CSV table of C-alpha atoms and ligand atoms in Angstrom, one decimal:
chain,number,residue,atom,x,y,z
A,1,UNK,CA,127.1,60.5,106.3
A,2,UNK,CA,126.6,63.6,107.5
A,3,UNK,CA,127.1,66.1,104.2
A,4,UNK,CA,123.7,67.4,102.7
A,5,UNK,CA,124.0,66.0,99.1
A,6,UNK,CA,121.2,67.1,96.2
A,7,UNK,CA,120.2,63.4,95.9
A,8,UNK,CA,119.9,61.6,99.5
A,9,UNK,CA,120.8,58.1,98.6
A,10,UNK,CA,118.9,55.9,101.2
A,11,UNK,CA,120.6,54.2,103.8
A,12,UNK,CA,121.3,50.6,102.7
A,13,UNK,CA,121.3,47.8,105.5
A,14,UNK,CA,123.1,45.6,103.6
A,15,UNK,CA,126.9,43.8,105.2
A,16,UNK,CA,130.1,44.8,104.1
A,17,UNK,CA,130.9,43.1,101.2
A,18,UNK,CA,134.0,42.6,99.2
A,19,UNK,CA,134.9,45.3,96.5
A,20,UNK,CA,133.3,44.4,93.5
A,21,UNK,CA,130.8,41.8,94.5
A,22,UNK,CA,127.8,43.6,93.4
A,23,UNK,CA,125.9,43.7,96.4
A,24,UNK,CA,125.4,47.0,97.1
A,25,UNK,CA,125.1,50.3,94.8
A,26,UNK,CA,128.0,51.3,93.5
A,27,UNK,CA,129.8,54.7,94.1
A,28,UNK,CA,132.6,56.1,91.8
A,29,UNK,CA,134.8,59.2,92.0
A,30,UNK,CA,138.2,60.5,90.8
A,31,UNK,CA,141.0,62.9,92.1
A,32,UNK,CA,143.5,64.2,89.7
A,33,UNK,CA,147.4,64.0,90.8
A,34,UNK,CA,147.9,67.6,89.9
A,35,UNK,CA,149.6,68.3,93.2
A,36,UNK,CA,152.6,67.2,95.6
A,37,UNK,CA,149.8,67.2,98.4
A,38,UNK,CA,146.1,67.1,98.8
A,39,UNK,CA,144.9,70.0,100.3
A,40,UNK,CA,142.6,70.2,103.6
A,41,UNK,CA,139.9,71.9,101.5
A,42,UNK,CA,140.3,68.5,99.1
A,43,UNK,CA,139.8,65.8,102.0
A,44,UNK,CA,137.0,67.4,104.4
A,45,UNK,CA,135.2,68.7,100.7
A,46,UNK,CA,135.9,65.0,98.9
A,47,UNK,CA,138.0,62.3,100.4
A,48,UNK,CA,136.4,62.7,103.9
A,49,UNK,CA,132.9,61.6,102.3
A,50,UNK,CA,134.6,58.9,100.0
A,51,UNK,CA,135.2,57.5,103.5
A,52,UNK,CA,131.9,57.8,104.6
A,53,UNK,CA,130.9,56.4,101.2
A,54,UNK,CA,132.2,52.9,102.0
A,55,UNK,CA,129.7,52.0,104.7
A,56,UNK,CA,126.9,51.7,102.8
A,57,UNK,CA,128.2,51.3,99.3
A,58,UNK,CA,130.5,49.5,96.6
A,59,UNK,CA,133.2,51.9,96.1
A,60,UNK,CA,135.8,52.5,93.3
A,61,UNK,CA,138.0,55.3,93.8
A,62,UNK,CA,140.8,55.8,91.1
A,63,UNK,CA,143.6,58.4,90.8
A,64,UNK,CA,143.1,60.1,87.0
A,65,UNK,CA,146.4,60.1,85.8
A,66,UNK,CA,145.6,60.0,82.5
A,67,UNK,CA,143.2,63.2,83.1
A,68,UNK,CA,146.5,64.9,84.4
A,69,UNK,CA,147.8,65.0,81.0
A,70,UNK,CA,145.6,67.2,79.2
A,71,UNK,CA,147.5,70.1,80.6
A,72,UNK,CA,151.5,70.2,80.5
A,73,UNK,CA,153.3,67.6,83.1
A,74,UNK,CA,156.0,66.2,83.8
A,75,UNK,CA,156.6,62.2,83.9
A,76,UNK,CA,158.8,61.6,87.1
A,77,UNK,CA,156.5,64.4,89.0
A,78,UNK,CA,153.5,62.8,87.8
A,79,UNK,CA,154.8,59.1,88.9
A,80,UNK,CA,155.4,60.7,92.0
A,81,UNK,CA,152.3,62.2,92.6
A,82,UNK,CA,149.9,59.1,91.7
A,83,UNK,CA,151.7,57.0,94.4
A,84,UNK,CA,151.6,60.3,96.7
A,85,UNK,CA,147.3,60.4,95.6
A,86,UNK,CA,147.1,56.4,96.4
A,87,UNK,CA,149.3,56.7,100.0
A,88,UNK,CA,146.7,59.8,100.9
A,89,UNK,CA,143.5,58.0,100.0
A,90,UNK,CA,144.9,54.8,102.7
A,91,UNK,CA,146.0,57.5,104.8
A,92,UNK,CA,142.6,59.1,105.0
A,93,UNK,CA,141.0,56.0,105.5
A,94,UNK,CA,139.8,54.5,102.2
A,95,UNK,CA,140.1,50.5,102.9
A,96,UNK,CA,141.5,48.6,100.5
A,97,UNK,CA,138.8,45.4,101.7
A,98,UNK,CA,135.7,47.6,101.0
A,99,UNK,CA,136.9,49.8,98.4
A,100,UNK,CA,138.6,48.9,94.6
A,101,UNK,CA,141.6,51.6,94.6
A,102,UNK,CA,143.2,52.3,91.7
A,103,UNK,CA,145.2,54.2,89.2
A,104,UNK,CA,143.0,55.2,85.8
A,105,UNK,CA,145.7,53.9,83.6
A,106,UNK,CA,145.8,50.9,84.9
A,107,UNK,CA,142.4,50.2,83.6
A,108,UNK,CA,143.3,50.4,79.9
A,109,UNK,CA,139.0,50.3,79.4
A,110,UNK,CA,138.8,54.0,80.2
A,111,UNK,CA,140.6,55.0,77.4
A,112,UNK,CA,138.5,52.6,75.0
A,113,UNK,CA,135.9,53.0,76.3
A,114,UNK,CA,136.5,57.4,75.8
A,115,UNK,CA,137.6,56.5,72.1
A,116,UNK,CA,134.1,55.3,71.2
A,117,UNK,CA,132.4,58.0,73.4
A,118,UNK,CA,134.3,60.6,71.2
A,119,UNK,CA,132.4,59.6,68.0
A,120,UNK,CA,129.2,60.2,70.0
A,121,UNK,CA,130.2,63.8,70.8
A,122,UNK,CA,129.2,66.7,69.4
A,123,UNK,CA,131.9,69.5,68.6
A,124,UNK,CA,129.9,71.9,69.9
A,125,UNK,CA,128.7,69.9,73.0
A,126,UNK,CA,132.4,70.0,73.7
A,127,UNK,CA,133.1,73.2,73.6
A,128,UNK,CA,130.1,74.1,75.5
A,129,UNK,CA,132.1,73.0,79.0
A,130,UNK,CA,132.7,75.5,81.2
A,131,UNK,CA,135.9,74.0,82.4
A,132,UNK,CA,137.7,73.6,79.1
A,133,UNK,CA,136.4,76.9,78.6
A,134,UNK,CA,138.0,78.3,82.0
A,135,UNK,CA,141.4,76.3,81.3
A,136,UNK,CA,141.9,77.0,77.7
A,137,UNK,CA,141.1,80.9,78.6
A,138,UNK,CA,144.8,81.7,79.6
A,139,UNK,CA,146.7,80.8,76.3
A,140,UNK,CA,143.5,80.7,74.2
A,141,UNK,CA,142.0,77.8,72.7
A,142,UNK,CA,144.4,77.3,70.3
A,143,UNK,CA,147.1,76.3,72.7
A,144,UNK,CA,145.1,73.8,74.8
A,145,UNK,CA,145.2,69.9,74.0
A,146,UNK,CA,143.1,68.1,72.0
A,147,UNK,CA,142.9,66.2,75.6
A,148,UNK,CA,141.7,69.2,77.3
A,149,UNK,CA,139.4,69.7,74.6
A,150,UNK,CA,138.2,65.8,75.4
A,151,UNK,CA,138.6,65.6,79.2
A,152,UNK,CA,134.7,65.3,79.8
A,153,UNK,CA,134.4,62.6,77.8
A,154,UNK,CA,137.3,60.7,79.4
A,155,UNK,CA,135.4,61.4,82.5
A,156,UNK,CA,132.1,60.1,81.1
A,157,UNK,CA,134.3,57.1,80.2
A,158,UNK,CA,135.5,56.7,83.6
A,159,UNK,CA,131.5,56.9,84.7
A,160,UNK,CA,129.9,55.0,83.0
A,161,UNK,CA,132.0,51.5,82.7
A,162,UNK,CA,131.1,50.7,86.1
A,163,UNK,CA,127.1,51.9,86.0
A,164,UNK,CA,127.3,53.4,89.4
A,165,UNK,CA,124.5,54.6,91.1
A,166,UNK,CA,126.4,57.7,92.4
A,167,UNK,CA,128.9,59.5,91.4
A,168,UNK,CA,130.3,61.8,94.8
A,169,UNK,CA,132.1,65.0,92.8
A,170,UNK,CA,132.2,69.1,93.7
A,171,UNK,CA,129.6,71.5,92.3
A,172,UNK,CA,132.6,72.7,89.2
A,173,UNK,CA,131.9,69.1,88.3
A,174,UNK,CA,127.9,69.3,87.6
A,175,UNK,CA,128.4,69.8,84.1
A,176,UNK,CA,130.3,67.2,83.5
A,177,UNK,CA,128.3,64.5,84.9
A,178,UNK,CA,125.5,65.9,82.9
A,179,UNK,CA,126.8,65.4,79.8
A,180,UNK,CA,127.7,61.5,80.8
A,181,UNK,CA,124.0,60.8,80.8
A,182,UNK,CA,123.6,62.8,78.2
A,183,UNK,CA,126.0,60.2,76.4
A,184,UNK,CA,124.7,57.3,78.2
A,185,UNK,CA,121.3,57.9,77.1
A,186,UNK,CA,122.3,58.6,73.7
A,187,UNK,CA,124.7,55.7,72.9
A,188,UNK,CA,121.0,53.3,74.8
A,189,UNK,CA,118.9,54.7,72.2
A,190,UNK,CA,121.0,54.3,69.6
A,191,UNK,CA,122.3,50.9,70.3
A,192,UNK,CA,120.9,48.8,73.3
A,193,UNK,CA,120.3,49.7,76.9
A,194,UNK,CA,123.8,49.3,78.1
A,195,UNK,CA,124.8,52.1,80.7
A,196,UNK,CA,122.8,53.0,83.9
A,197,UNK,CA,122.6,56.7,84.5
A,198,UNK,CA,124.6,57.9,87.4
A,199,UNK,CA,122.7,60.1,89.0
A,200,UNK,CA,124.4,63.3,90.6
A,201,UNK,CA,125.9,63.5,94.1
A,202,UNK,CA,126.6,67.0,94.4
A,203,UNK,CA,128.8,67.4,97.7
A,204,UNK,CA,127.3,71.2,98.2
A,205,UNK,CA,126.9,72.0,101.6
A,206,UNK,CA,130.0,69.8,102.6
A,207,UNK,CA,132.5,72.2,104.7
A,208,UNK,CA,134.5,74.3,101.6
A,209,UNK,CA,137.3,76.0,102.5
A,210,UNK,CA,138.8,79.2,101.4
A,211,UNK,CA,142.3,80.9,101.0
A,212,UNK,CA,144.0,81.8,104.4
A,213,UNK,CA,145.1,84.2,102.7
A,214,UNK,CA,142.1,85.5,100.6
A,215,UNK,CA,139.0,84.1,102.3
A,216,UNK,CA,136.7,85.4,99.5
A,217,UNK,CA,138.5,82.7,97.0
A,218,UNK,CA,138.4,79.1,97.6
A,219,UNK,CA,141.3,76.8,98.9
A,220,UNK,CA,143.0,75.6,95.7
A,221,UNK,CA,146.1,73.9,94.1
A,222,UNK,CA,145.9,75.7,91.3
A,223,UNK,CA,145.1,79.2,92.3
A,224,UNK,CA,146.1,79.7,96.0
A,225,UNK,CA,149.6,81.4,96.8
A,226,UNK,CA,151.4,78.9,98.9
A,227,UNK,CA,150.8,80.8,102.3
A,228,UNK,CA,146.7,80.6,101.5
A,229,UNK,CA,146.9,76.5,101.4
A,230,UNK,CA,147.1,73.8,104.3
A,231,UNK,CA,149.0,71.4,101.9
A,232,UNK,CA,148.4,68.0,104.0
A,233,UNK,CA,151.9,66.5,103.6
A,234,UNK,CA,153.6,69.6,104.4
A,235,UNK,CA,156.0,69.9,107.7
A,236,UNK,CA,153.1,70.6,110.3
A,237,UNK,CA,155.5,74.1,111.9
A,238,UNK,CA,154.5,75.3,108.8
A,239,UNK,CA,151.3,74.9,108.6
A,240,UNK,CA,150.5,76.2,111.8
A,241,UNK,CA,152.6,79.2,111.0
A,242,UNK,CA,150.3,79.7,107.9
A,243,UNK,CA,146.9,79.6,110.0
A,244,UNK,CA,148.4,82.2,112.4
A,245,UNK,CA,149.3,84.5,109.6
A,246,UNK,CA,145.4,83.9,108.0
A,247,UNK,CA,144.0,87.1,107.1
A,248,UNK,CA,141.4,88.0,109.4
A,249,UNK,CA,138.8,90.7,109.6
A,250,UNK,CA,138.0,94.1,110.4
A,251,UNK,CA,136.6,94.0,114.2
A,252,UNK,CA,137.3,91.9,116.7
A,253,UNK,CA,134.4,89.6,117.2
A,254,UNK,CA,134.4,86.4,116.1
A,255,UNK,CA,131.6,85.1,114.9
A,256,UNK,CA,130.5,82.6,111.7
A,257,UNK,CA,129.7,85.3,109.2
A,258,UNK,CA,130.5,85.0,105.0
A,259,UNK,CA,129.8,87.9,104.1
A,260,UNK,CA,131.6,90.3,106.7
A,261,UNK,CA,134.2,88.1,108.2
A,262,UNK,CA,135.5,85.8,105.9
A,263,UNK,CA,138.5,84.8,107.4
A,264,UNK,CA,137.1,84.4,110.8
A,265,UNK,CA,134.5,82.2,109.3
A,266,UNK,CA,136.8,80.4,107.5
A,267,UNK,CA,139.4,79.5,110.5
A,268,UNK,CA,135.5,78.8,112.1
A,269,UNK,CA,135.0,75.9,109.2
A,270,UNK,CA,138.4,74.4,109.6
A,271,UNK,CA,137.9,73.8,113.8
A,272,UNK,CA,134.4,72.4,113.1
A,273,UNK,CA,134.9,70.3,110.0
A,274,UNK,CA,138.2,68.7,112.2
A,275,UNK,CA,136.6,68.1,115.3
A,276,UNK,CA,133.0,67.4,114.7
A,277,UNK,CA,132.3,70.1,117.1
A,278,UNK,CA,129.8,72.9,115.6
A,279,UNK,CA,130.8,76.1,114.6
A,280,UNK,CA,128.4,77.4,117.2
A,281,UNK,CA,130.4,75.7,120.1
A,282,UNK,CA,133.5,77.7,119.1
A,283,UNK,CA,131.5,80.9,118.4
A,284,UNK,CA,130.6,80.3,122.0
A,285,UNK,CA,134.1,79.4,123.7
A,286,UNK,CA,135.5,82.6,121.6
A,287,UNK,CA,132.7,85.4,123.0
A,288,UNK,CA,135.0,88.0,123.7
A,289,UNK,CA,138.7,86.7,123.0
A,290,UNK,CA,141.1,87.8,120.4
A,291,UNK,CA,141.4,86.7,116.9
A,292,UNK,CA,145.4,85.5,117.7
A,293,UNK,CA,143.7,83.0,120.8
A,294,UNK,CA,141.5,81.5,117.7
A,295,UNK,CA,144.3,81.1,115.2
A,296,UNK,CA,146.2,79.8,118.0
A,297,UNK,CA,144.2,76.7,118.2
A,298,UNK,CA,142.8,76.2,115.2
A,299,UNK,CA,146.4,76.1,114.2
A,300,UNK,CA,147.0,73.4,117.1
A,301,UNK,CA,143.6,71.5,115.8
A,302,UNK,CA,144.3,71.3,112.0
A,303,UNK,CA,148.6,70.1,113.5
A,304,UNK,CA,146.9,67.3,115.4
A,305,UNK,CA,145.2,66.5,112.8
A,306,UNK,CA,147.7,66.7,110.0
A,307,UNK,CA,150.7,64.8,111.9
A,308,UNK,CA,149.2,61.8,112.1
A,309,UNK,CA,147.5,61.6,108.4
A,310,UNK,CA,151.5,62.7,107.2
A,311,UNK,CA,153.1,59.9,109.1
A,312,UNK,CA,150.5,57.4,107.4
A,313,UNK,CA,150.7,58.9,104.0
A,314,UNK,CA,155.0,58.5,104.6
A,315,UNK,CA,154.6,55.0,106.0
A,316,UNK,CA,152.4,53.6,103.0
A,317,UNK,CA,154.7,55.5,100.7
A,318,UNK,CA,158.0,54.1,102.3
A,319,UNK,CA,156.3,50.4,101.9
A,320,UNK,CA,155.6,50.5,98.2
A,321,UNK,CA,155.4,46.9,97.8
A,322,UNK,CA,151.9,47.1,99.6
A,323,UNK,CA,151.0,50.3,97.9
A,324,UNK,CA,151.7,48.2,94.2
A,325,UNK,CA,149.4,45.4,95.6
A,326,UNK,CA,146.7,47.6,96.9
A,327,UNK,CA,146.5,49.4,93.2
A,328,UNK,CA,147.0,46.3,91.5
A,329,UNK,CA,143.7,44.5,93.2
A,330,UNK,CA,142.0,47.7,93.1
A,331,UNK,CA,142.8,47.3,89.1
A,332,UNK,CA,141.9,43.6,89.1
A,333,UNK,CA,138.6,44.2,90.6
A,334,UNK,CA,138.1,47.1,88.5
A,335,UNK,CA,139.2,45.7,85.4
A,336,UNK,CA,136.7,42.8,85.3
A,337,UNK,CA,134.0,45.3,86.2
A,338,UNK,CA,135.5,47.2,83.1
A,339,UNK,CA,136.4,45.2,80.4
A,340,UNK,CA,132.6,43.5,80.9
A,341,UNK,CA,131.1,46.6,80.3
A,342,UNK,CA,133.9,47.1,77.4
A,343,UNK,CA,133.5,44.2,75.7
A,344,UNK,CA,129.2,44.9,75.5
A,345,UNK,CA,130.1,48.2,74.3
A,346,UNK,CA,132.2,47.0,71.2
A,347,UNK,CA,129.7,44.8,70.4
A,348,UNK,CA,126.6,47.4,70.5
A,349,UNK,CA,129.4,49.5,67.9
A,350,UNK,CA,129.7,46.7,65.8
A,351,UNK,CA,133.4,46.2,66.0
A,352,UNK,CA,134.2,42.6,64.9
A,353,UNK,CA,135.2,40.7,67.9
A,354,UNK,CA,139.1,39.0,67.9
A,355,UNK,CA,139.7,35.6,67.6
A,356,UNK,CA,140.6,34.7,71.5
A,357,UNK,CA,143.5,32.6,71.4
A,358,UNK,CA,144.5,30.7,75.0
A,359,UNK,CA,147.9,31.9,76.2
A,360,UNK,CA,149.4,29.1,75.4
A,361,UNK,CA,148.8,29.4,72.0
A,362,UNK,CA,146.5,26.2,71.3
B,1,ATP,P1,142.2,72.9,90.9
B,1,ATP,O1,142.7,74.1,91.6
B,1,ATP,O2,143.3,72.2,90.1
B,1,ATP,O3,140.9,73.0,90.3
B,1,ATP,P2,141.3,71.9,93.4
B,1,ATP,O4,142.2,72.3,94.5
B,1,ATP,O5,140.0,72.8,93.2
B,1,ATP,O6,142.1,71.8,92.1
B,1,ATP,P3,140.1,69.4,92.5
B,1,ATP,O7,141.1,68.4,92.1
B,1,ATP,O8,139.4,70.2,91.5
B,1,ATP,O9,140.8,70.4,93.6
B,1,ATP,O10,139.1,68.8,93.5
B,1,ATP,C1,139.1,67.5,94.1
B,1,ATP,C2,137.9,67.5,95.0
B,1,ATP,O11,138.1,68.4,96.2
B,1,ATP,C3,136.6,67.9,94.4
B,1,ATP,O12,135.6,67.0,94.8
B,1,ATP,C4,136.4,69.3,95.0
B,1,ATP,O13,135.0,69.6,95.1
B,1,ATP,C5,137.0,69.2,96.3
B,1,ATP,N1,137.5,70.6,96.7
B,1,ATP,C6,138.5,71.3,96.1
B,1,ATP,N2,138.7,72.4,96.7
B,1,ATP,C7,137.9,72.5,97.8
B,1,ATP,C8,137.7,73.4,98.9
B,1,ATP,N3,138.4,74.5,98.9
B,1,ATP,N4,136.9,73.2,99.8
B,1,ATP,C9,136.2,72.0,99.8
B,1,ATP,N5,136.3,71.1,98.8
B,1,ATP,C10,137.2,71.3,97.8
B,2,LTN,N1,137.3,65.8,86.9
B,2,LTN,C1,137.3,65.4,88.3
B,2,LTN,C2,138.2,64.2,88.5
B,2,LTN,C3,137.6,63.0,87.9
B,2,LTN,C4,136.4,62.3,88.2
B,2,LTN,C5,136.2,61.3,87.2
B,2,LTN,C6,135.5,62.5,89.2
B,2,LTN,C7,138.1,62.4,86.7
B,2,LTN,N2,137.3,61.3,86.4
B,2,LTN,C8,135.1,60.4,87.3
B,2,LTN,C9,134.4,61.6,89.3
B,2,LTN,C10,134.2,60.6,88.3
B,2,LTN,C11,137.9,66.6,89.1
B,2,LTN,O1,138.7,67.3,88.6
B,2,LTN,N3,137.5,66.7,90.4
């Protein structure tokens, strides 16, 4: 893959094999359905790489719906928005054959598994996350959920039932995945050697995209005004009416620069990260042209792009039958992975284990 990660996995020779099958190292990474759409910034900073990913690894990529509850929701938009998570993933490329895709609570082991990591967890370990701390700031502690409080350790959960190798995630979630070694290390010292630890697969210098409307701020669902974000399922006029309203900057010269020209850097990003061009190349083809001739075709770039990844994400939603079978052999294949590691893990505990009686009822 071509993003600069922290840790460099090395290049595996190894065939494709089937999801699951153990024969290469594992990858695992989540997206929260917090959004009708993902935005650009989420599939050339994340899903783009979880593409990559598959080559050379065994992949399980889940949509956290249950992570979506820990701030307020509602049910029909959140049913909506898991199949809308799942389509996008297919849409973007994620293959079903190589990768186990599923939807979190579909995997009832994550929340088990999260109930025993709790009693592991320090208060004060908790409330060291910088996340809870950023979410709960707005109403104050006191009005955040006891699942906000306890996200991290769901996401430990998610982690560490499947002992990946790597686990692909965005530098706001470093803290995170150090505190599910922290738990995995704790919970092998205390029991048995049960979890690997995941080591971190920071996606840092992977294209990030800001605001089109404040290019100092990053491209986000929860905090860019709806003319700052290239929603990917949105009507593709629109979005090319957004990128030629981006702010730009003072001067005219385009050229890749952070500090003074934000927004021409950032419409800069977009072309490259779409093409595969470099940003140099359109630095070049732009020497002494207007800003409008640049938002001109990066607009027509990021359309071409979009129409097609739309029309996929509509088609797989308009055929839901596959979608349920895609999720429900991601969950199968996840599930044994899961319940394995489960069932080792109530045993470590000392829970008693239940009588296991055949369906029949023999
Ligand atoms: P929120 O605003 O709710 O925090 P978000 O838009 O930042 O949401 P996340 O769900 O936190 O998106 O992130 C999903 C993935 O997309 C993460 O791996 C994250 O690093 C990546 N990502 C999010 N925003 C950008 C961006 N602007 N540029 C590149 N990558 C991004
Ligand atoms: N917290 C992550 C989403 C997420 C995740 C995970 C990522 C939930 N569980 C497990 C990696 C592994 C986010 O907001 N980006």
């Amino acid at each position: 893959m071509s993003a600069t990660t922290e840790q460099q996995p090395a290049p595996q020779t190894a065939q494709p094999a089937a999801p699951g099958s153990g024969a290469r190292p594992r990858v695992l990474s989540g997206i929260q359905p917090t959004s009708e759409s993902f935005h650009l910034g989420n599939y050339v900073g994340a899903v783009r790489q979880w593409v990559d990913l598959q080559r050379e690894y065994q992949p399980f990529f889940f949509i956290a719906d249950q992570h979506a509850i820990t701030v307020e929701w509602d049910p029909k938009v959140l049913r909506e928005r898991t199949l809308r998570g799942a389509a996008q993933l297919l849409a973007a490329g994620v293959d079903p054959k190589r990768s186990a895709i599923f939807v979190q609570s579909h995997v009832p082991a994550h929340a088990q598994l999260a109930w025993v990591l709790n009693g592991l967890t320090g208060f004060g370990e908790a409330r060291r996350m910088t996340q809870f701390k950023d979410k709960s700031a707005k109403g104050g502690e006191g009005a955040a959920s006891v699942g906000l409080f306890a996200y991290p350790v769901l996401m430990a959960a998610d982690i560490l039932l499947y002992r990946p190798h790597f686990v692909p995630v965005g530098e706001d979630q470093r803290q995170h995945l150090e505190l599910t070694r922290d738990l995995a290390q704790r919970f092998n010292s205390r029991f048995k050697k049960t979890f690997r630890l995941p080591e971190p697969y920071i996606l840092k210098e992977t294209a990030k995209l800001y605001d089109l409307q404040d290019p100092t701020r990053k491209m986000s669902k929860s905090s860019s005004s709806p003319g700052g974000i290239i929603e990917m399922l949105e009507d593709p006029k629109r979005t090319a009416k957004k990128i030629r309203s981006a702010v730009t900057d003072s001067g005219a010269e385009i050229r890749f620069d952070l500090e003074e020209k934000p927004g021409v850097s950032n419409l800069l990003t977009i072309a490259s990260a779409l093409t595969g061009q470099s940003v140099a190349h359109f630095e070049e083809a732009y020497a002494g042209r207007m800003y409008g001739d640049l938002k001109k075709e990066v607009a027509e770039i990021v359309v071409d792009f979009v129409t097609p990844f739309r029309d996929r994400t509509l088609e797989y939603l308009d055929d839901q039958a596959y979608l349920m079978e895609v999720l429900a052999d991601g969950a199968d294949t996840a599930g044994a992975v899961a319940e394995a590691t489960l069932r080792d893990v109530y045993q470590q505990v000392g829970f008693v284990a239940p009588l296991r009686r055949s369906a029949a009822g023999a």
